[in-house]
PDB file of C-alpha atoms in Angstrom:
ATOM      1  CA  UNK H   5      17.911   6.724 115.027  1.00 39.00           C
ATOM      2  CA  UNK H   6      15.200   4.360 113.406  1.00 44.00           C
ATOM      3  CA  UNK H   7      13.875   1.628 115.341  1.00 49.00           C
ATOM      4  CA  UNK H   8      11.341  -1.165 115.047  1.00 55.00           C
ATOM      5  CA  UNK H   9      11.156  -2.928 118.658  1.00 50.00           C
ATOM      6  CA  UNK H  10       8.560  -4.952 119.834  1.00 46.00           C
ATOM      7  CA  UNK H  11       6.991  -4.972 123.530  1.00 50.00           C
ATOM      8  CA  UNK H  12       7.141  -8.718 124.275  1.00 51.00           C
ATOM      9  CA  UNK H  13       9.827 -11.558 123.183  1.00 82.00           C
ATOM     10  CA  UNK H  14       7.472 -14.151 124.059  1.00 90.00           C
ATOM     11  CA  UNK H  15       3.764 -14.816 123.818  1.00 93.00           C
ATOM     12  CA  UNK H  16       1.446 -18.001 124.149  1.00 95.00           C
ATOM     13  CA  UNK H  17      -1.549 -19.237 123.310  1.00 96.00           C
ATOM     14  CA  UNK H  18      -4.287 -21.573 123.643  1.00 97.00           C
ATOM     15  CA  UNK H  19      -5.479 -23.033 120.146  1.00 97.00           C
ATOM     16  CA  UNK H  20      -8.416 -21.496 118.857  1.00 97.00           C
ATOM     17  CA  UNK H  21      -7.885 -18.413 120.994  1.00 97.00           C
ATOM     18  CA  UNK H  22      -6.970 -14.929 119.216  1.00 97.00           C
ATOM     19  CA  UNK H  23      -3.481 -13.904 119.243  1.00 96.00           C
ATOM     20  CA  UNK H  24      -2.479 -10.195 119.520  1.00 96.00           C
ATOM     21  CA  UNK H  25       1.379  -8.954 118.799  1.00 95.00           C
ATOM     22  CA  UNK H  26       2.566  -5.780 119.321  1.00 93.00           C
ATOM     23  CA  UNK H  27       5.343  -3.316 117.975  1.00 92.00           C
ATOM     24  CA  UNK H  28       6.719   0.421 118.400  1.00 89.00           C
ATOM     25  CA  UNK H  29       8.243   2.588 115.895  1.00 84.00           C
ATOM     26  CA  UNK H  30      10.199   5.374 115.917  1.00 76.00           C
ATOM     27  CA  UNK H  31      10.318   6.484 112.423  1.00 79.00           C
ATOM     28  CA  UNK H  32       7.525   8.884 111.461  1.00 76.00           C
ATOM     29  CA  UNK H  33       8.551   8.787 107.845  1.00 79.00           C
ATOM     30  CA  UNK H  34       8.496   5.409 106.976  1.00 83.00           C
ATOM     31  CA  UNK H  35       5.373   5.067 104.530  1.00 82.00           C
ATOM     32  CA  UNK H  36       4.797   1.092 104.709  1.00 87.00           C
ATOM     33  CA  UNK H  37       4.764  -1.444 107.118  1.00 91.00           C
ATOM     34  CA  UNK H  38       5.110  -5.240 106.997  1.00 93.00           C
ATOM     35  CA  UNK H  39       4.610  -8.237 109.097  1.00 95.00           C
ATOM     36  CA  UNK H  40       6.861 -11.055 108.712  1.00 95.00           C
ATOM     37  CA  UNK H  41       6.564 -14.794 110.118  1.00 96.00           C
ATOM     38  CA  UNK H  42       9.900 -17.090 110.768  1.00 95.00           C
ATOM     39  CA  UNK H  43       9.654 -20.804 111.706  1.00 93.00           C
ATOM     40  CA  UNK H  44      12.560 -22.605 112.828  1.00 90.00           C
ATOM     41  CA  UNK H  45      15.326 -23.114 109.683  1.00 88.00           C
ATOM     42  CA  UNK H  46      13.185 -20.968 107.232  1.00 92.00           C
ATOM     43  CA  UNK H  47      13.516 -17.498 106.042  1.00 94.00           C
ATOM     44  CA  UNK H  48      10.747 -14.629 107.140  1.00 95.00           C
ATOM     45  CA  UNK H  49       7.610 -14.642 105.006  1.00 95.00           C
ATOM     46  CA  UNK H  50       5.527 -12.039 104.500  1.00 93.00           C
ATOM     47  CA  UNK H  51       1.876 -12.034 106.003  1.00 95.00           C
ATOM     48  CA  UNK H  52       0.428  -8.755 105.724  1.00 95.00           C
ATOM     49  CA  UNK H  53       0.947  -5.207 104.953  1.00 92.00           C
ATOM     50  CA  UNK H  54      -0.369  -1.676 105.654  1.00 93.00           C
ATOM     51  CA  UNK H  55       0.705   2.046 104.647  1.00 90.00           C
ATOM     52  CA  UNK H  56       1.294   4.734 106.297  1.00 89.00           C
ATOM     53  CA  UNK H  57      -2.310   5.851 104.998  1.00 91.00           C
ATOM     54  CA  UNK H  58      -3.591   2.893 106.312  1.00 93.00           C
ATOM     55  CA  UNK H  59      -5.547   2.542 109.912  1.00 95.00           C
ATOM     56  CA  UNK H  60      -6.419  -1.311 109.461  1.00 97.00           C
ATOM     57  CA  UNK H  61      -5.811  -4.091 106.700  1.00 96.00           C
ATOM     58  CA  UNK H  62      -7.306  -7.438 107.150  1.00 95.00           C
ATOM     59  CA  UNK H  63      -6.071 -10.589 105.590  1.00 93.00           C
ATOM     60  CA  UNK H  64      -6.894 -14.579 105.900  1.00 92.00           C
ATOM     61  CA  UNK H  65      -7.118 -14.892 109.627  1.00 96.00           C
ATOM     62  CA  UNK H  66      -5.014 -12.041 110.112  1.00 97.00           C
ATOM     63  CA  UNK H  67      -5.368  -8.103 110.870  1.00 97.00           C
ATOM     64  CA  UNK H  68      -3.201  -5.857 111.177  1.00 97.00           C
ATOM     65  CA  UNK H  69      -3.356  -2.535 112.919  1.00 97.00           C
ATOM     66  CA  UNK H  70      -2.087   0.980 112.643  1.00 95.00           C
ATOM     67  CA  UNK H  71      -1.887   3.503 115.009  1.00 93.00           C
ATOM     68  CA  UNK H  72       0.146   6.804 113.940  1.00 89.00           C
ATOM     69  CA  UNK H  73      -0.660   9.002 116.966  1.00 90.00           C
ATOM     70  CA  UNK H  74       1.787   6.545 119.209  1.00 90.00           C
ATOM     71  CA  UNK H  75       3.469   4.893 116.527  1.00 89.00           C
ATOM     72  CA  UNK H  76       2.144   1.570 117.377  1.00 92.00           C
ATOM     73  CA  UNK H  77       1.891  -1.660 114.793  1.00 94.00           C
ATOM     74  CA  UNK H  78      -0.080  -4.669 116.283  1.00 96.00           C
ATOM     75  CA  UNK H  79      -0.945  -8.003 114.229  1.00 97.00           C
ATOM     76  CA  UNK H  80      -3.978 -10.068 115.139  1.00 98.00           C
ATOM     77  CA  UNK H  81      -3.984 -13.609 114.389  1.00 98.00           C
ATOM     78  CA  UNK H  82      -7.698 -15.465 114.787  1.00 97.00           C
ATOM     79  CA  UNK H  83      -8.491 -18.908 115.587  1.00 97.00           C
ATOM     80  CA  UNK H  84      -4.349 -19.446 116.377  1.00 97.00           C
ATOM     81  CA  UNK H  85      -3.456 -22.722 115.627  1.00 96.00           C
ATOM     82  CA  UNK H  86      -0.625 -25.045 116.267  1.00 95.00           C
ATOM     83  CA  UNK H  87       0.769 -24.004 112.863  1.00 95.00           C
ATOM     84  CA  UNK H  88       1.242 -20.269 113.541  1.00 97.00           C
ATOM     85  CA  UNK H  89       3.834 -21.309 115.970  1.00 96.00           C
ATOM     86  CA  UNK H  90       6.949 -19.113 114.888  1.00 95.00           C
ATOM     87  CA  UNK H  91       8.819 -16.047 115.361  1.00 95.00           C
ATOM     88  CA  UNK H  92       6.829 -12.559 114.075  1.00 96.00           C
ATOM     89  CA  UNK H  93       8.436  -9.315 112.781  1.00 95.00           C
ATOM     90  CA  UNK H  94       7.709  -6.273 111.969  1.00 94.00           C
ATOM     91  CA  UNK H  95       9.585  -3.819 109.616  1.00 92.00           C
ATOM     92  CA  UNK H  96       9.256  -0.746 108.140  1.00 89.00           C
ATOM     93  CA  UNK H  97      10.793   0.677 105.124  1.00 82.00           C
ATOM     94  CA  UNK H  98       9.688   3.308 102.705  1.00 71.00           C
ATOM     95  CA  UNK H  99       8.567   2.682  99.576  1.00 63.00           C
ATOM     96  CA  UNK H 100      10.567   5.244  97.791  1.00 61.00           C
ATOM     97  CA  UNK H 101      14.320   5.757  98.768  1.00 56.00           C
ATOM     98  CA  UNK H 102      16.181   2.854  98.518  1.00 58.00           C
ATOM     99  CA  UNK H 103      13.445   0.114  99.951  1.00 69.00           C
ATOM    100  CA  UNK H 104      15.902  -0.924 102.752  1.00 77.00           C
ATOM    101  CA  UNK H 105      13.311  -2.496 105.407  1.00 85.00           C
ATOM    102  CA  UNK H 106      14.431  -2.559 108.819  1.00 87.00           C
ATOM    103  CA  UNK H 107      13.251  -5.370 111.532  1.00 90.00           C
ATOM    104  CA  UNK H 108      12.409  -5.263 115.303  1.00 83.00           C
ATOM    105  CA  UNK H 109      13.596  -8.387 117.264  1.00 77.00           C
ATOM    106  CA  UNK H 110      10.894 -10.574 116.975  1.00 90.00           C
ATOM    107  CA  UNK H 111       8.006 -12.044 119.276  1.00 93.00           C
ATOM    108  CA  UNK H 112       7.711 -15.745 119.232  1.00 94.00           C
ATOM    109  CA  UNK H 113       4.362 -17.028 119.482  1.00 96.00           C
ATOM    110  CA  UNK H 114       3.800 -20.718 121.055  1.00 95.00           C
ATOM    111  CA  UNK H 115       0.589 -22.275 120.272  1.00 96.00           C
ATOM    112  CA  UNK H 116      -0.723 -24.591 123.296  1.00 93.00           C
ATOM    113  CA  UNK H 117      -2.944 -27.740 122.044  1.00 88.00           C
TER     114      UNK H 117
ATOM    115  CA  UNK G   1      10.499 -24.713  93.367  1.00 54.00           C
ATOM    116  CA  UNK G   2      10.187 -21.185  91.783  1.00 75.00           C
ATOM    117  CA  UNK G   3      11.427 -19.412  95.398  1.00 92.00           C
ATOM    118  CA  UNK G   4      14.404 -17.600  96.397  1.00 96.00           C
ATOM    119  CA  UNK G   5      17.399 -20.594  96.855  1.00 97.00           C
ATOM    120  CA  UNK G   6      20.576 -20.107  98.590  1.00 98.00           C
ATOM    121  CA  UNK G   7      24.198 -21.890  98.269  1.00 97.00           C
ATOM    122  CA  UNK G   8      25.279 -23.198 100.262  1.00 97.00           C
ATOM    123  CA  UNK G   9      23.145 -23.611 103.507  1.00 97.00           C
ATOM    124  CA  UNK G  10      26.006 -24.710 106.058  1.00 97.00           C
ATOM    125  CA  UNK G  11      28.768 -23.506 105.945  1.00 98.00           C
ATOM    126  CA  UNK G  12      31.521 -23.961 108.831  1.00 98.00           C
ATOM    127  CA  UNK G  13      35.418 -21.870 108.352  1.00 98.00           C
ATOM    128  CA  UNK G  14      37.945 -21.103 110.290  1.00 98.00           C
ATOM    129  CA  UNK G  15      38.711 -17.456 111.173  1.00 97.00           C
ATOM    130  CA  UNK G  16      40.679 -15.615 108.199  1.00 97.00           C
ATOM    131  CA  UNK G  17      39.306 -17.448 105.889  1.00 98.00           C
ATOM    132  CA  UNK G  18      37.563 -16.490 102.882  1.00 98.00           C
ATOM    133  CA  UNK G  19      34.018 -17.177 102.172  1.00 98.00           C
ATOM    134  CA  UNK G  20      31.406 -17.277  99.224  1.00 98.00           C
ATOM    135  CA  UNK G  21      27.907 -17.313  99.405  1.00 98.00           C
ATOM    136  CA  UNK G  22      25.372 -18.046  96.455  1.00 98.00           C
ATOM    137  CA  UNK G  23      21.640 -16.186  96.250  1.00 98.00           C
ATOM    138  CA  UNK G  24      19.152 -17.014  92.936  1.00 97.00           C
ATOM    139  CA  UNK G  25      16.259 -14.558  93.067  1.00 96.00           C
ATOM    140  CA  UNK G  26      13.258 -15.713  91.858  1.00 93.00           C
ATOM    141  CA  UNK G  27      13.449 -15.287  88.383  1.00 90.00           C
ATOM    142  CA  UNK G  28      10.678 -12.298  87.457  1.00 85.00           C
ATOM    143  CA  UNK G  29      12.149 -10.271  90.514  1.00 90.00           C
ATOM    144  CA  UNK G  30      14.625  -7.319  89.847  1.00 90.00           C
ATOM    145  CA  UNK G  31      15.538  -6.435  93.406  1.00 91.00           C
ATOM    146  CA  UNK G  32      17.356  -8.194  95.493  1.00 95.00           C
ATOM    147  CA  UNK G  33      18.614  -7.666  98.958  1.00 95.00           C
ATOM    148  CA  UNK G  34      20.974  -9.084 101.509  1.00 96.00           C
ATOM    149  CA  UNK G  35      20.420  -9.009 105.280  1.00 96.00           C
ATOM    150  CA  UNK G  36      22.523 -10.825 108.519  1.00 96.00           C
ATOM    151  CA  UNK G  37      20.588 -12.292 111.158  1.00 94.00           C
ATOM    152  CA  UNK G  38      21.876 -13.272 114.218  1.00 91.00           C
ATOM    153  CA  UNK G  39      20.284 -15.508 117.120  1.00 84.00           C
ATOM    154  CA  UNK G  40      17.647 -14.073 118.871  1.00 82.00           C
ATOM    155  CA  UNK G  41      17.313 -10.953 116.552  1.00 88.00           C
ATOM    156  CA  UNK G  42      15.659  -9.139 113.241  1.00 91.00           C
ATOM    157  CA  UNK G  43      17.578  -9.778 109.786  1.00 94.00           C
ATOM    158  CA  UNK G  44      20.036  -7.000 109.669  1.00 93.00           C
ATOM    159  CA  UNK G  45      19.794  -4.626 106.366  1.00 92.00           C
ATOM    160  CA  UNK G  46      23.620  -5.674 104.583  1.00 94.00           C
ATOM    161  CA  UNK G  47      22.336  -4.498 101.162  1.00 93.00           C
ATOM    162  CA  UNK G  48      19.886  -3.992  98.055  1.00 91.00           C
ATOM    163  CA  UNK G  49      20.325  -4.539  94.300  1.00 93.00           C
ATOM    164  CA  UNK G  50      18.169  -3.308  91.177  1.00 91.00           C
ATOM    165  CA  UNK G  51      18.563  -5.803  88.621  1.00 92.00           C
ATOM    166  CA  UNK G  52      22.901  -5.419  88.205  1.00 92.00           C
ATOM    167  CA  UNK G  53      23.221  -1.948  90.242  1.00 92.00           C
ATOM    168  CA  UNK G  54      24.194  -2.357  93.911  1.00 92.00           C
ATOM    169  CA  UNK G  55      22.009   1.074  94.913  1.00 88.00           C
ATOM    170  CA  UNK G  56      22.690   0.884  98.868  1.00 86.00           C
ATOM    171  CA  UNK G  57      24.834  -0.576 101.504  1.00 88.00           C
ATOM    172  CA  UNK G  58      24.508  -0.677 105.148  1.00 88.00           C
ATOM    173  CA  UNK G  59      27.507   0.860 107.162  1.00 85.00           C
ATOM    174  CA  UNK G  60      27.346  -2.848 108.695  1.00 80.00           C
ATOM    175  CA  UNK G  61      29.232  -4.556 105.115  1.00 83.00           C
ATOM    176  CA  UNK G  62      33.078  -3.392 106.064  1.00 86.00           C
ATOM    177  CA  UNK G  63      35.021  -3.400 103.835  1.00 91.00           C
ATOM    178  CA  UNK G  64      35.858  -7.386 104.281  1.00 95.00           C
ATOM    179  CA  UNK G  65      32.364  -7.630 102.220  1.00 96.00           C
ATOM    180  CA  UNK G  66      31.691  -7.392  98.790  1.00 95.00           C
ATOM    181  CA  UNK G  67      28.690  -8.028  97.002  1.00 96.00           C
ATOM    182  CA  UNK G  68      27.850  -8.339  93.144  1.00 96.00           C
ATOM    183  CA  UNK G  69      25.227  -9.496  90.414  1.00 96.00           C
ATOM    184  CA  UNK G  70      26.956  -9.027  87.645  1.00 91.00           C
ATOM    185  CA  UNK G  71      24.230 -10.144  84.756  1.00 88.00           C
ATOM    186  CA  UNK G  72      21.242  -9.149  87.000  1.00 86.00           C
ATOM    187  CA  UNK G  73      20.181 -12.468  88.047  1.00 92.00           C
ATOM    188  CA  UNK G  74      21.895 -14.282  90.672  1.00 96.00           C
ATOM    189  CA  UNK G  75      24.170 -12.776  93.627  1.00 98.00           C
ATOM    190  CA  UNK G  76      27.372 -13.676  95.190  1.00 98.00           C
ATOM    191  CA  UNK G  77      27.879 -12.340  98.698  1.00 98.00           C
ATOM    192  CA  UNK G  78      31.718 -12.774  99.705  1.00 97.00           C
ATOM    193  CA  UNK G  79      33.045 -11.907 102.944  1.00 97.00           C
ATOM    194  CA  UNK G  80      37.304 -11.960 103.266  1.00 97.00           C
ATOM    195  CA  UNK G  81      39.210 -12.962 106.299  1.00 97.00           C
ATOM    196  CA  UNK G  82      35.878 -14.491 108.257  1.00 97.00           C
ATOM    197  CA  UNK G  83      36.092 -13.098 111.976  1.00 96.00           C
ATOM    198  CA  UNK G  84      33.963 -14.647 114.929  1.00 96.00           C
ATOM    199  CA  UNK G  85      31.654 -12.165 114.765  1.00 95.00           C
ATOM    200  CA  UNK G  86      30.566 -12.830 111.561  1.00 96.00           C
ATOM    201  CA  UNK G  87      28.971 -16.159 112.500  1.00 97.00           C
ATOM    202  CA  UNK G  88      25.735 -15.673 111.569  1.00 96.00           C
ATOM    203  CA  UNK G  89      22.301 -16.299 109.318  1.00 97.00           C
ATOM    204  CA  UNK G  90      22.806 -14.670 106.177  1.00 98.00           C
ATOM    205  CA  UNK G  91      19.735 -14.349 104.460  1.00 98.00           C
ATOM    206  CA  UNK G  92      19.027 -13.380 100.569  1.00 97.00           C
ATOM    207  CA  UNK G  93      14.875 -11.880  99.794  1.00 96.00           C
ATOM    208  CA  UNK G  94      14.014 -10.372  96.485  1.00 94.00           C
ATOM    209  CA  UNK G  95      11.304  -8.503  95.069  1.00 90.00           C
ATOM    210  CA  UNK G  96       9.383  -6.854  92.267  1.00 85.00           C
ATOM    211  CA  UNK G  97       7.727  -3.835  91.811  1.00 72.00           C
ATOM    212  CA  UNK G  98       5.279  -5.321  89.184  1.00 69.00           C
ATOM    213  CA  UNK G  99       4.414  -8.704  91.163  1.00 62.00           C
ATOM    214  CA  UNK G 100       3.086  -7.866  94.646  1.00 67.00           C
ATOM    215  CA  UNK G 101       1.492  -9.749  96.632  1.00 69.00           C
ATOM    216  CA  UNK G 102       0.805  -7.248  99.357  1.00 73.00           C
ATOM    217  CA  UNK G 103       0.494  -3.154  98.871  1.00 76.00           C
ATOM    218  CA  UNK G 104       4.654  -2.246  98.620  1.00 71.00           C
ATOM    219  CA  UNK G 105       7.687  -3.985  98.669  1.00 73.00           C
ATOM    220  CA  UNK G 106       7.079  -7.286  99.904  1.00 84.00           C
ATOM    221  CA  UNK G 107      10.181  -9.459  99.957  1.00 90.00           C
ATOM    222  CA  UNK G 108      10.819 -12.769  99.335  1.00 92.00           C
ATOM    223  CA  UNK G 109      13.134 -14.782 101.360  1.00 95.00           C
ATOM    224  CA  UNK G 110      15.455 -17.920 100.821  1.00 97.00           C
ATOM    225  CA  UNK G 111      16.509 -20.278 103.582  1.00 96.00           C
ATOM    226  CA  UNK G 112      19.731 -18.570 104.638  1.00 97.00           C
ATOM    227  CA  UNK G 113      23.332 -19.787 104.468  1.00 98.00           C
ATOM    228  CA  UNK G 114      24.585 -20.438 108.054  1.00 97.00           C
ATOM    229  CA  UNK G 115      27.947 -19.149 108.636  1.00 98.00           C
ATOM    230  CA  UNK G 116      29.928 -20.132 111.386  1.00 97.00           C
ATOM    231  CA  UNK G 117      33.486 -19.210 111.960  1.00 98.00           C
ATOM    232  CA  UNK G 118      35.893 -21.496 114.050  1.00 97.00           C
TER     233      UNK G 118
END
């Protein structure tokens, strides 16, 4: 069935160092692709997107990754700082049919000072 | 604050009781969508509105949960005789096709109403 997992459930970091997070996905049809940030008490926020079209996007600070061939997702965070300290998801939906977005489990990211 | 609110944001019950939750969309947005999220894991797909039209539903809302937004604008999620295993986040997002942020479907999220059942 469809799945969004990611490889680690934890990850830290020095401050000021980049931060890479990674994600599978098993569904070759979804067309879009969405990191999502969570800090403790709050709902997910968006950060970034990409399509299926899509090898790389690049935000504020952030990048995010596409690679169809093994169906990996990875989001690159530069210059981490303490307040990037959170949980990150990934989902996938499609951006016809419905819109229903499916989430992996999360990686949370600590930030070290 | 023009983001997604939720009512109420605790809420403790004891098991077969019933229970009502409360999502306002932000106001522009036509979609909305309800998801569970338990400890540890991804918010769970429960369901997805276009403006007053429930258009999809997750095998996980039994038939103990009903959803509606009758006028379009805000949502009521109910869930009757509250088991353990519904303790969870329940989380409301909503989003419009004509005010992205991003390149799709971004969603917008509300704090979550806490559930947990005695």
């Amino acid at each position: 069935g469809e799945s969004v997992g990611l490889h680690l459930p934890t990850l830290s970091v020095q401050e000021g160092d980049n931060s890479i997070i990674n994600c599978a996905y098993s569904n070759s049809a979804s067309d879009y692709f969405i990191w999502y940030k969570q800090e403790s008490g709050k709902g997910p926020q968006f950060i970034i997107d990409i399509r299926s079209n899509m090898d790389k996007r690049q935000g504020q600070r952030v990048t995010v990754l596409l690679n169809k061939t093994v169906k990996h997702l990875s989001l690159q965070i530069a210059a981490t700082q303490p307040g990037d300290s959170a949980v990150y998801f990934c989902a996938e939906n499609k951006i016809t049919g419905g819109f229903k977005t499916i989430f992996g489990a999360g990686t949370r990211l600590f930030v070290k000072a | 604050d023009t983001g997604v609110s939720q009512n109420p944001r605790h809420k403790i019950t004891k098991r077969g009781q019933n229970v009502t939750f409360r999502c306002d969309p932000i106001s522009e947005h036509n979609r909305l969508y309800w998801y569970r999220q338990t400890l540890g894991q991804g918010p769970e797909f429960l369901t997805y509105f276009q403006n007053e039209a429930q258009l999809e539903k997750s095998r996980l809302l039994s038939d103990r949960f009903s959803a509606e937004r009758p006028k379009g604008s805000f949502s009521t999620l109910e869930i009757q005789r509250t088991e353990q295993g519904d303790s969870a986040m329940y989380l409301c997002a909503s989003s419009s096709r004509h005010l992205q942020v991003g390149l799709g479907n971004e969603q917008f999220f509300g704090p979550g109403t806490r559930l947990t059942v005695l």
